[in-house]
Coordinates of C-alpha atoms (C1' of nucleotides) in Angstrom, one line a residue:
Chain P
X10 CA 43.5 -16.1 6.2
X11 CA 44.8 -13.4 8.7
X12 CA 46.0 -15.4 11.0
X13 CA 48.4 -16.4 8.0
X14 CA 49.1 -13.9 7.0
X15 CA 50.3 -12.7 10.2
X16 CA 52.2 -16.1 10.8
X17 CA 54.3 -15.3 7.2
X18 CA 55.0 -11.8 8.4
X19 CA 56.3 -13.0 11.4
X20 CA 58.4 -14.9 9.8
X21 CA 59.7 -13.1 7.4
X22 CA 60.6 -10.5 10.2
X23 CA 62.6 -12.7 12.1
X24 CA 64.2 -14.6 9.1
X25 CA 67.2 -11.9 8.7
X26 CA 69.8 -14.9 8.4
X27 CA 68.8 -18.3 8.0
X28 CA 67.3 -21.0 9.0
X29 CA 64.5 -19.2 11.2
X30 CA 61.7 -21.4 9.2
X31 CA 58.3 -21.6 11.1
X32 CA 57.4 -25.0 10.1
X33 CA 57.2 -27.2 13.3
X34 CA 58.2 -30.4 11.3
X35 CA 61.4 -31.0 9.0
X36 CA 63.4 -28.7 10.8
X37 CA 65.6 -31.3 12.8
X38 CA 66.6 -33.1 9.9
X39 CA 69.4 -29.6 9.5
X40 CA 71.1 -28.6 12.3
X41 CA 71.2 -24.3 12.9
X42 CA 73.5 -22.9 11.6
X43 CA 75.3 -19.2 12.2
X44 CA 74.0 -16.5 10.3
X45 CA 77.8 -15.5 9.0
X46 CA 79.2 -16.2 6.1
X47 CA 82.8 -16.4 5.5
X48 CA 84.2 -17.5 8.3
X49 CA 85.3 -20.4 7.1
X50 CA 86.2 -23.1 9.1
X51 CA 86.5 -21.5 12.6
X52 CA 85.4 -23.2 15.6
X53 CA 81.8 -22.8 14.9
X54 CA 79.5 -25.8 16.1
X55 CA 79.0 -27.4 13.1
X56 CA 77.1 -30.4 14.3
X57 CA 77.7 -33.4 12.4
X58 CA 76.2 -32.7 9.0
X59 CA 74.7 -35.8 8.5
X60 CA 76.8 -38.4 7.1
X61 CA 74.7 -40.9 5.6
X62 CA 77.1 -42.4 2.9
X63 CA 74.3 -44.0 1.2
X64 CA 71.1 -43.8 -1.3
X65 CA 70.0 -39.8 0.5
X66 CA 72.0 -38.0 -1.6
X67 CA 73.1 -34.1 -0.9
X68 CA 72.1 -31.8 1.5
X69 CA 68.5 -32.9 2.8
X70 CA 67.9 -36.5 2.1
X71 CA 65.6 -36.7 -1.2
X72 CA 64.3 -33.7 -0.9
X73 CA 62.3 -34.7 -4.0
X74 CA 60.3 -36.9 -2.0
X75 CA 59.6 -34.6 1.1
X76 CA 58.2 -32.0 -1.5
X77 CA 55.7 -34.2 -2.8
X78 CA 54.9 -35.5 0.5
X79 CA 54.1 -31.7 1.4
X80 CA 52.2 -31.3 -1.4
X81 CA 50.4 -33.3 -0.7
X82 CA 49.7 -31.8 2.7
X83 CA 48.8 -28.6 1.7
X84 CA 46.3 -29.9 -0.9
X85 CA 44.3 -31.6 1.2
X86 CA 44.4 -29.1 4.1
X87 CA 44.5 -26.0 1.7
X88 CA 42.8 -27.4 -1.5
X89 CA 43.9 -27.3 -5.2
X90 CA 44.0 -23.3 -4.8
X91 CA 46.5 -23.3 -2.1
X92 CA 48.7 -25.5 -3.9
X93 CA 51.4 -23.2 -4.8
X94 CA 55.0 -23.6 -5.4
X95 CA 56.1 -21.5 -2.7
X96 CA 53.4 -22.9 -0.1
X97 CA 54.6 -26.3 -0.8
X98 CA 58.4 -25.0 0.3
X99 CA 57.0 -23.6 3.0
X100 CA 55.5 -26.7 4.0
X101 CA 59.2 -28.6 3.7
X102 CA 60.8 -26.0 5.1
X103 CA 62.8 -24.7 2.4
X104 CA 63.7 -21.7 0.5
X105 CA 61.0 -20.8 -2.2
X106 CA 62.8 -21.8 -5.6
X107 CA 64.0 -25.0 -4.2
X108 CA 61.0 -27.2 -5.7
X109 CA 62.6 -25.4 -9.3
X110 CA 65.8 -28.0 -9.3
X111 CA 63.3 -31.1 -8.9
X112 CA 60.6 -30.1 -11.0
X113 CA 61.2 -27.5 -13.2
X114 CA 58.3 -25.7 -12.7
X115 CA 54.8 -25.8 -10.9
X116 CA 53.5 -28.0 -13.7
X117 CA 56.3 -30.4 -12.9
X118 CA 55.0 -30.7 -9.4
X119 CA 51.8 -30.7 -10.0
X120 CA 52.3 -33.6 -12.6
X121 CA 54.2 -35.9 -10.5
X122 CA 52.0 -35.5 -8.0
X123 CA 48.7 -36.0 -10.0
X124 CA 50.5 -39.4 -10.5
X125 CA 50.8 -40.4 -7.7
X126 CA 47.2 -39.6 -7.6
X127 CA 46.6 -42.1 -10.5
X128 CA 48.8 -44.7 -8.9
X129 CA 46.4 -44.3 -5.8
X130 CA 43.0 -43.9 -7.7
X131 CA 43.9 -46.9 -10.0
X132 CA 44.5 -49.2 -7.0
X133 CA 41.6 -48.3 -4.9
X134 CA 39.5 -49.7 -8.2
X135 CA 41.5 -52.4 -8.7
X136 CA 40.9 -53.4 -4.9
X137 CA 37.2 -53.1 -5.6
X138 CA 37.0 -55.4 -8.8
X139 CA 39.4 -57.7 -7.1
X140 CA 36.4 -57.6 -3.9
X141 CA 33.5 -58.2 -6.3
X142 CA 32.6 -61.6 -7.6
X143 CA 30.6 -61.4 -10.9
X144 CA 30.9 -59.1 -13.7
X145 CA 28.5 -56.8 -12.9
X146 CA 29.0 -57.0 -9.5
X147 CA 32.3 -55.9 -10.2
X148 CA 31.6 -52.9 -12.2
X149 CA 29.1 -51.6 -9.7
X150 CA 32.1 -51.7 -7.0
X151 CA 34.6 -50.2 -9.5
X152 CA 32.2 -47.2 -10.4
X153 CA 31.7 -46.8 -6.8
X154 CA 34.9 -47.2 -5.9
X155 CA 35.9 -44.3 -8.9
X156 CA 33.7 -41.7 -6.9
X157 CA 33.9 -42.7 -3.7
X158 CA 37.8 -42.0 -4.2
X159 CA 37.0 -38.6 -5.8
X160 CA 34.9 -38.1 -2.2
X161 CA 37.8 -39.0 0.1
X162 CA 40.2 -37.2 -2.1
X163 CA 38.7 -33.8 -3.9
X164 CA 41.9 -31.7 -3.9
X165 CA 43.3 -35.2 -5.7
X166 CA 40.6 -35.4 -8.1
X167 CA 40.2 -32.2 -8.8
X168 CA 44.5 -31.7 -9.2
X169 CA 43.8 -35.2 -11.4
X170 CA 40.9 -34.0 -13.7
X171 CA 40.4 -30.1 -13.5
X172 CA 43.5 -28.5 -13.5
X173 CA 45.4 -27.1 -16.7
X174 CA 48.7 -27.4 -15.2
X175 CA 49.0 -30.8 -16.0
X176 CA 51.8 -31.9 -18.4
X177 CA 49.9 -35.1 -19.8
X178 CA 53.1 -36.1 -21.9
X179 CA 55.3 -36.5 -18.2
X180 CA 56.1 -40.2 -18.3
X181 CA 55.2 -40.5 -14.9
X182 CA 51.8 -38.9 -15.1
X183 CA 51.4 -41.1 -19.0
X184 CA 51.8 -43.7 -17.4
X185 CA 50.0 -43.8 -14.3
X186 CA 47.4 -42.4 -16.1
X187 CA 47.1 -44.7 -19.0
X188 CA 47.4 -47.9 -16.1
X189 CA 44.2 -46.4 -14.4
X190 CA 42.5 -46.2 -18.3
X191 CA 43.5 -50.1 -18.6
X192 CA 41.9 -51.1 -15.5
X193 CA 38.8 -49.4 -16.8
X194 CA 38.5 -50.6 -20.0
X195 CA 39.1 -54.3 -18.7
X196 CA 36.6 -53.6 -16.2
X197 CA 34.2 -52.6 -18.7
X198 CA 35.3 -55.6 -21.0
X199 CA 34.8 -58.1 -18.4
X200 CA 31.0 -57.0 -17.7
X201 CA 30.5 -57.1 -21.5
X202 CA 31.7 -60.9 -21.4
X203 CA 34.6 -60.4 -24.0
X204 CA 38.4 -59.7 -24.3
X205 CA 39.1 -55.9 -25.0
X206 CA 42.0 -55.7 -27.4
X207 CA 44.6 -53.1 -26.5
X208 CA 44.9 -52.1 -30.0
X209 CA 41.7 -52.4 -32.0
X210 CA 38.2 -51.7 -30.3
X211 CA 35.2 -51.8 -32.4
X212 CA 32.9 -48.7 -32.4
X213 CA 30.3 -50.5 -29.7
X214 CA 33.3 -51.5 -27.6
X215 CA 34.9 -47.4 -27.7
X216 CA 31.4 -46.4 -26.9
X217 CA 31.1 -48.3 -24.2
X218 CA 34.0 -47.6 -22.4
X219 CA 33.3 -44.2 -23.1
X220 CA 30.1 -44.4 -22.4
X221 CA 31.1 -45.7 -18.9
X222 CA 34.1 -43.3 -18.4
X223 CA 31.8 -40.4 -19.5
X224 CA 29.1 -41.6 -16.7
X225 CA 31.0 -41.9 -13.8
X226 CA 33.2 -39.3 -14.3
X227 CA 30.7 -36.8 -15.2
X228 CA 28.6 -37.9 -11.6
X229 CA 31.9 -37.1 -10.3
X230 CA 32.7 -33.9 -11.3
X231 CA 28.8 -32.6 -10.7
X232 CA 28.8 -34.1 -7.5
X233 CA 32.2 -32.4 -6.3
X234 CA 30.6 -29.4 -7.6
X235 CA 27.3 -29.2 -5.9
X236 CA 25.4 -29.8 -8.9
X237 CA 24.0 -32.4 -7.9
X238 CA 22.0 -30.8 -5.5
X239 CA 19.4 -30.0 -7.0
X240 CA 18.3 -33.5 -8.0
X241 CA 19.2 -34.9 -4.9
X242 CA 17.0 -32.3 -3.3
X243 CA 13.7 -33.5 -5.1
X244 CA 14.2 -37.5 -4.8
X245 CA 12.5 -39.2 -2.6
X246 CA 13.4 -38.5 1.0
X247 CA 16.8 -39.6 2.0
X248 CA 18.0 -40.3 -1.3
X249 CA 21.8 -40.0 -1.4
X250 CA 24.6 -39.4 -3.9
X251 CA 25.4 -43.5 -3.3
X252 CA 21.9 -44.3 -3.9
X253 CA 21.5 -41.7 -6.6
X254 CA 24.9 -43.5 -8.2
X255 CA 23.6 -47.3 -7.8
X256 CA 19.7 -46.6 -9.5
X257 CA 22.0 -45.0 -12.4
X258 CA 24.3 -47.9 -12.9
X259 CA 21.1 -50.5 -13.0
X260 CA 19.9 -48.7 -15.7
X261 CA 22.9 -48.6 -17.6
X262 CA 24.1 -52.0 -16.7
X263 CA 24.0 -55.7 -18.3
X264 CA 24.7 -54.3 -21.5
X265 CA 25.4 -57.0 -23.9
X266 CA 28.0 -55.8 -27.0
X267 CA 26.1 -55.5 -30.1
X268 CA 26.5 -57.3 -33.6
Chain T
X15 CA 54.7 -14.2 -23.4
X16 CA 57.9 -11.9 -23.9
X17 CA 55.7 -10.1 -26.9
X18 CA 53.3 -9.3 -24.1
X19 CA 55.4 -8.3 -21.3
X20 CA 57.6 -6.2 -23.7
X21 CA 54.4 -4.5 -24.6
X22 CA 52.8 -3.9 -20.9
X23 CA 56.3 -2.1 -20.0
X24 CA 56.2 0.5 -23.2
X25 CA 52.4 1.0 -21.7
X26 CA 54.0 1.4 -17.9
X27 CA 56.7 3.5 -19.5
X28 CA 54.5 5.7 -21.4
X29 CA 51.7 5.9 -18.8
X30 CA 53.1 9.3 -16.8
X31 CA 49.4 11.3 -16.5
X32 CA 46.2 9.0 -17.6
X33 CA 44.3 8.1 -21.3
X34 CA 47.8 6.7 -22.1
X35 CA 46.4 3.2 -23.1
X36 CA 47.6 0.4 -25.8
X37 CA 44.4 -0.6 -26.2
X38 CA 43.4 0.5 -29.8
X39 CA 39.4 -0.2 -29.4
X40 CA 37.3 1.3 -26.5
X41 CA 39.2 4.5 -26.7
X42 CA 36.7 6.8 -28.8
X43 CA 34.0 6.7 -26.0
X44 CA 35.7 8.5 -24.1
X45 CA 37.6 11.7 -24.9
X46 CA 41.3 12.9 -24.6
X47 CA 42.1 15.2 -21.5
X48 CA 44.8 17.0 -20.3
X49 CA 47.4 15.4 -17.3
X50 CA 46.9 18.5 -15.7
X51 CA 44.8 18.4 -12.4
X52 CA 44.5 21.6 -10.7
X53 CA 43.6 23.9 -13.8
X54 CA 39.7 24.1 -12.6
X55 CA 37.7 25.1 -15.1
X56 CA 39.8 27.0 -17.1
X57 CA 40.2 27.3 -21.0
X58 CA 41.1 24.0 -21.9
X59 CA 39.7 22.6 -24.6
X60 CA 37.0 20.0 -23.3
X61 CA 35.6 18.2 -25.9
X62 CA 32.1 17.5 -24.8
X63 CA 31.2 14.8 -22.5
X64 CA 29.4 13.1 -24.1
X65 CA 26.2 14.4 -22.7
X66 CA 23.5 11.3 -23.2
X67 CA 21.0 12.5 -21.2
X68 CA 19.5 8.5 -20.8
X69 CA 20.5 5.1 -20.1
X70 CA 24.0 5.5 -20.1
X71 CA 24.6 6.6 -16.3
X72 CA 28.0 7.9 -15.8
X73 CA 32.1 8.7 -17.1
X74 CA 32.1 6.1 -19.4
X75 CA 28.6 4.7 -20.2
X76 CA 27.7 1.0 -19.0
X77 CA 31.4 0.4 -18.1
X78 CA 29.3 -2.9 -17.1
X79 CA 28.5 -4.2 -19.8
X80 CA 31.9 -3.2 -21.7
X81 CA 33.6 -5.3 -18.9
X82 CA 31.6 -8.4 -20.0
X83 CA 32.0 -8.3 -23.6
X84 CA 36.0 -7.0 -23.1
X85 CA 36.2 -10.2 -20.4
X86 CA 34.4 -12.8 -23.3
X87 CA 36.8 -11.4 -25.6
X88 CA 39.9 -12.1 -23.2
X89 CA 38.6 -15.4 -22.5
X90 CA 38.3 -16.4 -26.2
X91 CA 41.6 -15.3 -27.0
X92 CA 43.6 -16.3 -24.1
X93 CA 42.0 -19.0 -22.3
X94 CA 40.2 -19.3 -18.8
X95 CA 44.2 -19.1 -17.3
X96 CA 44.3 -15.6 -19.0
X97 CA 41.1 -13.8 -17.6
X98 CA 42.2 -11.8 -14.8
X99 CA 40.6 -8.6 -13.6
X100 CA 43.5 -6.9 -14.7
X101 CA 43.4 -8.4 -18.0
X102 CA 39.7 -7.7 -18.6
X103 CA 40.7 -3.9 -17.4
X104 CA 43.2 -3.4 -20.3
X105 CA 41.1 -4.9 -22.8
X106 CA 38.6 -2.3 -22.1
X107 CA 40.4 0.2 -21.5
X108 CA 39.9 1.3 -17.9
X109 CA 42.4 1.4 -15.2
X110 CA 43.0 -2.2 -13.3
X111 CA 40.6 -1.2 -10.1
X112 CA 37.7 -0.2 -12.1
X113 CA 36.0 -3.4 -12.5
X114 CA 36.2 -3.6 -8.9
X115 CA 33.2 -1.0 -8.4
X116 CA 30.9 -3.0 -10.8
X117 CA 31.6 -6.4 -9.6
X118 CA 32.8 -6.5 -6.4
X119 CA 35.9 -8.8 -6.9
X120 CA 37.3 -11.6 -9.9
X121 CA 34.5 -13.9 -8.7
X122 CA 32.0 -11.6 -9.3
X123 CA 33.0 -10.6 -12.8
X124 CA 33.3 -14.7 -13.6
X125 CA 30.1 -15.2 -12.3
X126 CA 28.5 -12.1 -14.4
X127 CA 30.5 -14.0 -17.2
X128 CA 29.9 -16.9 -16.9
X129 CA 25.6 -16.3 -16.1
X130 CA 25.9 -15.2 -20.1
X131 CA 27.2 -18.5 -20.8
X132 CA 24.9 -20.1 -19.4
X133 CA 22.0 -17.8 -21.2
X134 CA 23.8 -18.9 -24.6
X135 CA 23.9 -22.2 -23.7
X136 CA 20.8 -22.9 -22.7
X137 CA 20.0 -21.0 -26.0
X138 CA 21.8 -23.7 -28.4
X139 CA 20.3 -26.6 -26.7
X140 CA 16.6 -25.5 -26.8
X141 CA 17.1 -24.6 -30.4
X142 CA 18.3 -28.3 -31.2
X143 CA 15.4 -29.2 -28.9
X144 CA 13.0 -27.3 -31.3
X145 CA 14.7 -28.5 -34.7
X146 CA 14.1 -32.0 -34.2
X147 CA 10.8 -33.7 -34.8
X148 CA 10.3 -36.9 -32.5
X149 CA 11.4 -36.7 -28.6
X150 CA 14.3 -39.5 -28.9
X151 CA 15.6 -37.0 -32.2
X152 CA 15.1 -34.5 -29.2
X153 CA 17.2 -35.7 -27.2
X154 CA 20.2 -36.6 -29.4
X155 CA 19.8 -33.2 -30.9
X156 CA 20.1 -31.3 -27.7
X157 CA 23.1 -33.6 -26.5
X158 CA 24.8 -32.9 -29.6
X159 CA 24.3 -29.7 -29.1
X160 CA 26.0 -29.3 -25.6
X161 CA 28.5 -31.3 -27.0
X162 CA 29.1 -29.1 -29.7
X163 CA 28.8 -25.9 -27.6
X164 CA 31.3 -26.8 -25.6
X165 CA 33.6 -27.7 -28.6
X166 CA 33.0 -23.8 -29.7
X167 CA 33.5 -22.1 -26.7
X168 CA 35.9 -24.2 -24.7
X169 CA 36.9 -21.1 -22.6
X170 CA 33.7 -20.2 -21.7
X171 CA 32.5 -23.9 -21.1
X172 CA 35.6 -23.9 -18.6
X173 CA 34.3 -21.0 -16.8
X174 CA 30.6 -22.2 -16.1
X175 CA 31.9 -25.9 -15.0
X176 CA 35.7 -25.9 -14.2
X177 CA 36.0 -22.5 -12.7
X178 CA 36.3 -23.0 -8.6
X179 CA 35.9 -19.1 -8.6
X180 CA 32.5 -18.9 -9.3
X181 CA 29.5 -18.0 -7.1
X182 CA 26.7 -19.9 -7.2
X183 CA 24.4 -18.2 -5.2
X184 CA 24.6 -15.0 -7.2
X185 CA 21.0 -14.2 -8.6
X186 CA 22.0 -14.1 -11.9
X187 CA 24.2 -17.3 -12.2
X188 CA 21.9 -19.1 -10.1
X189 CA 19.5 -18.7 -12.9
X190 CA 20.4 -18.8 -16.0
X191 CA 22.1 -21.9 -14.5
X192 CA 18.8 -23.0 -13.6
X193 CA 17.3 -22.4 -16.3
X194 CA 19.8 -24.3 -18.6
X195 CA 19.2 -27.0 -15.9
X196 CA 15.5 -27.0 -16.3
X197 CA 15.9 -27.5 -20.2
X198 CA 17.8 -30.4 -19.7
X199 CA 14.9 -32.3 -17.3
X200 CA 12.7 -31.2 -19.4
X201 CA 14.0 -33.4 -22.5
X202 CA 14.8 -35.9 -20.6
X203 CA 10.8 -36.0 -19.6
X204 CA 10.3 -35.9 -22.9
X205 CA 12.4 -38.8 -24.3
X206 CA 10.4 -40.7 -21.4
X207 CA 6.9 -39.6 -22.6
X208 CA 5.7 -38.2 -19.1
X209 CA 5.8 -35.2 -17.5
X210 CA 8.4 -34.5 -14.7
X211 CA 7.0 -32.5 -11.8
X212 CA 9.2 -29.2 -10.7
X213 CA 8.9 -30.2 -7.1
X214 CA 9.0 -34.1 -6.7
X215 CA 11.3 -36.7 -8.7
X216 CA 11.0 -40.5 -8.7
X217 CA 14.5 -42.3 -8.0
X218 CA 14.4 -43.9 -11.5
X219 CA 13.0 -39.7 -12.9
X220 CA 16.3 -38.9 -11.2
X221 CA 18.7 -41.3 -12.1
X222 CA 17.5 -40.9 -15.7
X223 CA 18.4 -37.2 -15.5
X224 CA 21.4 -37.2 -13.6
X225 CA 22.5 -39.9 -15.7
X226 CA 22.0 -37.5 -19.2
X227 CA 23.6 -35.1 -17.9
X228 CA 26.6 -37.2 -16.4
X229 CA 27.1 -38.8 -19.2
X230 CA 27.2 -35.9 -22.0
X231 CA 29.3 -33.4 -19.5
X232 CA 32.0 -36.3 -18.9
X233 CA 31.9 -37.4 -22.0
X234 CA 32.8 -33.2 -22.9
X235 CA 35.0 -32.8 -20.2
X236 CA 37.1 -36.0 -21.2
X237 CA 36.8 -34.7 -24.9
X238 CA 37.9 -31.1 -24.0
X239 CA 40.7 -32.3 -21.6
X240 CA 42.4 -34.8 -24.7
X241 CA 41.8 -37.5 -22.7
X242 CA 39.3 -39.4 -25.0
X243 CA 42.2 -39.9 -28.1
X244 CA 43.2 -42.8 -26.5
X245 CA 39.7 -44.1 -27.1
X246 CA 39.6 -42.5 -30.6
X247 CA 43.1 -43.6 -31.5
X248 CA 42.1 -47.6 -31.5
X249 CA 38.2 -47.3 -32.8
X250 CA 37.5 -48.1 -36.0
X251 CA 39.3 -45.6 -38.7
X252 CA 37.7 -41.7 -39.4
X253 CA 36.0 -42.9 -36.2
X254 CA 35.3 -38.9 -34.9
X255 CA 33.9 -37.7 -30.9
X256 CA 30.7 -36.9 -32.9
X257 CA 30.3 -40.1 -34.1
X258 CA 31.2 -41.6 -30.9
X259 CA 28.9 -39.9 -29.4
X260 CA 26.2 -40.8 -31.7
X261 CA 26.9 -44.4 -30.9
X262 CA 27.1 -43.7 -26.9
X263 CA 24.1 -42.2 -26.9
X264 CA 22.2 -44.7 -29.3
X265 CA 23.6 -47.4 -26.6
X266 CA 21.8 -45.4 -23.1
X267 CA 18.5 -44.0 -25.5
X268 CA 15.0 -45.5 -25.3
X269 CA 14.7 -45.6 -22.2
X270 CA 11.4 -46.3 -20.7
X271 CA 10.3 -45.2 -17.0
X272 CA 10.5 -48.2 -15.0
X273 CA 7.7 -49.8 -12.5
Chain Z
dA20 C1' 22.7 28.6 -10.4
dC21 C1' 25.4 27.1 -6.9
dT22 C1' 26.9 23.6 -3.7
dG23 C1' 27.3 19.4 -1.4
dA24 C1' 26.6 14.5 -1.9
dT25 C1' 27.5 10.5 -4.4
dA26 C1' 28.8 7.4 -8.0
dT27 C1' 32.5 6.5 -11.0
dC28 C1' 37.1 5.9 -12.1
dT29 C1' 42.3 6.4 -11.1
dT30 C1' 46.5 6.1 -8.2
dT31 C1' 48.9 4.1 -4.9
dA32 C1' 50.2 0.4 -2.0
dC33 C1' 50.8 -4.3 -0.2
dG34 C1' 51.2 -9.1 0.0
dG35 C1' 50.8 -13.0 -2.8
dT36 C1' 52.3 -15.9 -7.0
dG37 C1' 55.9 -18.2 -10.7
dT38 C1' 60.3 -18.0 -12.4
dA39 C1' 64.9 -16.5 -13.9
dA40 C1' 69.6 -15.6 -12.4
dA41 C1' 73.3 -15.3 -9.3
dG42 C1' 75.5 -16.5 -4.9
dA43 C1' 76.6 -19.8 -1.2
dT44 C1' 77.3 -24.5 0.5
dC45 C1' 78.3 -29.2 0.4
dA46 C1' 79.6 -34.1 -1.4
dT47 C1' 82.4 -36.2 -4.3
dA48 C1' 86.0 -37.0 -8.0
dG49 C1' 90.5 -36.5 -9.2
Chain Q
dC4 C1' 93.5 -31.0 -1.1
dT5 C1' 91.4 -28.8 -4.6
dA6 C1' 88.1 -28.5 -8.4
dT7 C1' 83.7 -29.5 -10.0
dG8 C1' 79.1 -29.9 -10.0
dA9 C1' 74.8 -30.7 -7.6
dT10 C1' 71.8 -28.6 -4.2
dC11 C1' 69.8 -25.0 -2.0
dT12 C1' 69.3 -19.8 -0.9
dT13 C1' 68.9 -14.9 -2.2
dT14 C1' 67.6 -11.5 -5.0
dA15 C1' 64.9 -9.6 -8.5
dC16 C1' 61.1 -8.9 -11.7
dA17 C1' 56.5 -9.1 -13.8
dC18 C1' 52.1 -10.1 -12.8
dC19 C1' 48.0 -10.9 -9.9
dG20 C1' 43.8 -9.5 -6.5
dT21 C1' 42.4 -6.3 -3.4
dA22 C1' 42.1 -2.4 -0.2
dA23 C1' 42.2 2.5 0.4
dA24 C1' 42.6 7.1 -0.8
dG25 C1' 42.4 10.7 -4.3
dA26 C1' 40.3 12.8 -8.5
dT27 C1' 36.4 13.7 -11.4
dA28 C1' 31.8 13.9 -13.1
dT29 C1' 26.8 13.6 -12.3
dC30 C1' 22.9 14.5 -9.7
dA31 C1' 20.0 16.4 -6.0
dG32 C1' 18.6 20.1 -3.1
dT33 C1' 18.4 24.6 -2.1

DNA sequence: ACTGATATCTTTACGGTGTAAAGATCATAG
DNA sequence: CTATGATCTTTACACCGTAAAGATATCAGT
């Protein structure tokens, strides 16, 4: 924390004109540039400004894109508290209110990113049904699959499920969102033998997608939290969150829906 | 928000010498004196100082306990984002570093906080425990009951299981966190008929209570975050997250220790 | 009863954050 | 070749947590 502090100050003592970022990457995508002003078109260097005529629009090439990529960086390296607007530029390499003209605001970021999330976490269980061969077998490996992504990916989950900055009505993050709720719910629909409307669900059929939902997020969230802990502590020896996870989907499992 | 800021620069503007504050409670404890430093003892007028004699140490008189209730007031009123030291400072009336000397930083003033909670909510759930007759009425009761806690003090459920500044390792947190904990295992034992040892769980004892408790704090996280209208929106009409609920849990109760 | 020590609280200061507003630069349309 | 608008930077402000120093009140020891 000192050490970064230090590196900032540094740089914010030698950054007196422009262009004196610190961050090793995405600096040779702009060329230096002299600290004055109005000298209009003198014979400065000016080293080819990067003429690429087509689909990288203005000044840095989809800057858009290389923000969210850096966000992405500093959450996992720095977590879901060092995900700040201006660490983020930092990150890219640009000044601190440029992430303002892509996204408005740090809930705009932090919502297209969270879908992105989504898109990730709703493909990693689809690849797991798509592995599994029965019904069942197939829930077992999407539940696993649903917290063994929340293991690989905490500052994701946690940016996904536990922050407040989310704007939930983004159509990017709705969407995503709601694609990763579908796989779910047809996951839960094909265990219970039976087509799932996507408009109508009986009270047995909402409870048991909630019911499942409820489960395996709830593990989740506990065992991202330590919680867990103390249960895991006093199973039998070498019990472990998976093993924990799979005695807790046989007893929920093979449930048949209900007249 | 402008309301607010307008307001905090009438207090900056106004706040030359000290006992300048907004806040209209929290100001009768402690009496009006004179910006004046250097006067010594002379005649001014001095208003006794509240002698006590007992029990209430110092200046103010448990500035400690003030900061709680002052912080559970903040976090009613403006939401886990809103409870900042600062914030909690103003509310009771004190200058922004005092909470500092009685908790050491924000993370120990969310833990003190958030140990209360805990104490409450352990509270609610072993009086449901106690109002229903039979141990499967037990159980329901006391999940409808974190349920519903959680429903009436969203802020406060935030802070004891959203909150990544908290401290689990302080004494009091630990505790009452425990203790909340402990309630929980024990229904569970009792919805199973047997006694659950404090020191050693079988894996199907543990899956049966980390299951419980997965499934009631997802199914109140996903309630709390919105995300469970999607599920409510296509269930059967007036379907509400209580009844849901009810049905969820009528779906995973009964359940017998297994061989 | 006085005086020093200590706990309590306030002031001041600093670096961090998000965000608004204005200035500078650049690609493109006309 | 200029005007326009998009992109990015600079500057500014309010707020935050925290450290450090100053002021004040209580208490202990003589």
């Amino acid at each position: 924390m000192i050490v970064k502090q230090n590196l900032y100050s540094v740089k914010i003592a030698t950054y007196n004109g422009r262009m004196a970022r610190l961050s090793k990457e995405n600096k040779a995508t702009r060329p230096a540039q002299t600290p004055k002003r109005r000298v209009a078109r003198a014979a400065t260097v000016r080293p080819a400004p990067r003429r690429r005529t087509n689909d990288t629009p203005y000044h840095h090439g989809d800057l858009h894109e290389a923000l969210l990529k850096a966000a992405e960086r500093v959450l996992e390296r720095d977590g879901l508290a060092g995900l700040t607007l201006r660490a983020v530029a930092r990150e890219a390499g640009v000044s601190h209110a440029a992430p303002t003209h892509h996204f408005g605001d740090l809930t705009g970021l932090l919502s297209e990113l969270a879908a992105i999330g989504f898109r990730q976490f709703g493909q990693a269980m689809a690849a797991a049904d798509a592995s599994a061969a029965t019904p069942p077998e197939k829930g077992v490996a999407s539940a696993k699959a649903y917290v063994a992504y929340a293991q690989a990916h905490p500052g994701m989950y946690g940016l996904m499920f536990r922050s407040e900055r989310l704007d939930h009505a983004r159509p990017s993050l709705h969407e995503a969102s709601e694609a990763s709720f579908a796989g779910l719910t047809r996951g839960v629909g094909a265990s219970r033998h039976e087509e799932i409307s996507k408009e109508q669900l009986t009270l047995d059929q909402a409870a048991a997608i909630a019911s499942a939902w409820s489960l395996v997020h709830g593990f989740t969230m506990l065992l991202l939290d330590g919680r867990l802990k103390t249960i895991l502590d006093r199973a039998p020896e070498g019990t472990s969150a998976e093993t924990l996870l799979t005695a807790m989907l046989g007893r929920s499992a093979s449930k048949q829906p209900r007249p």
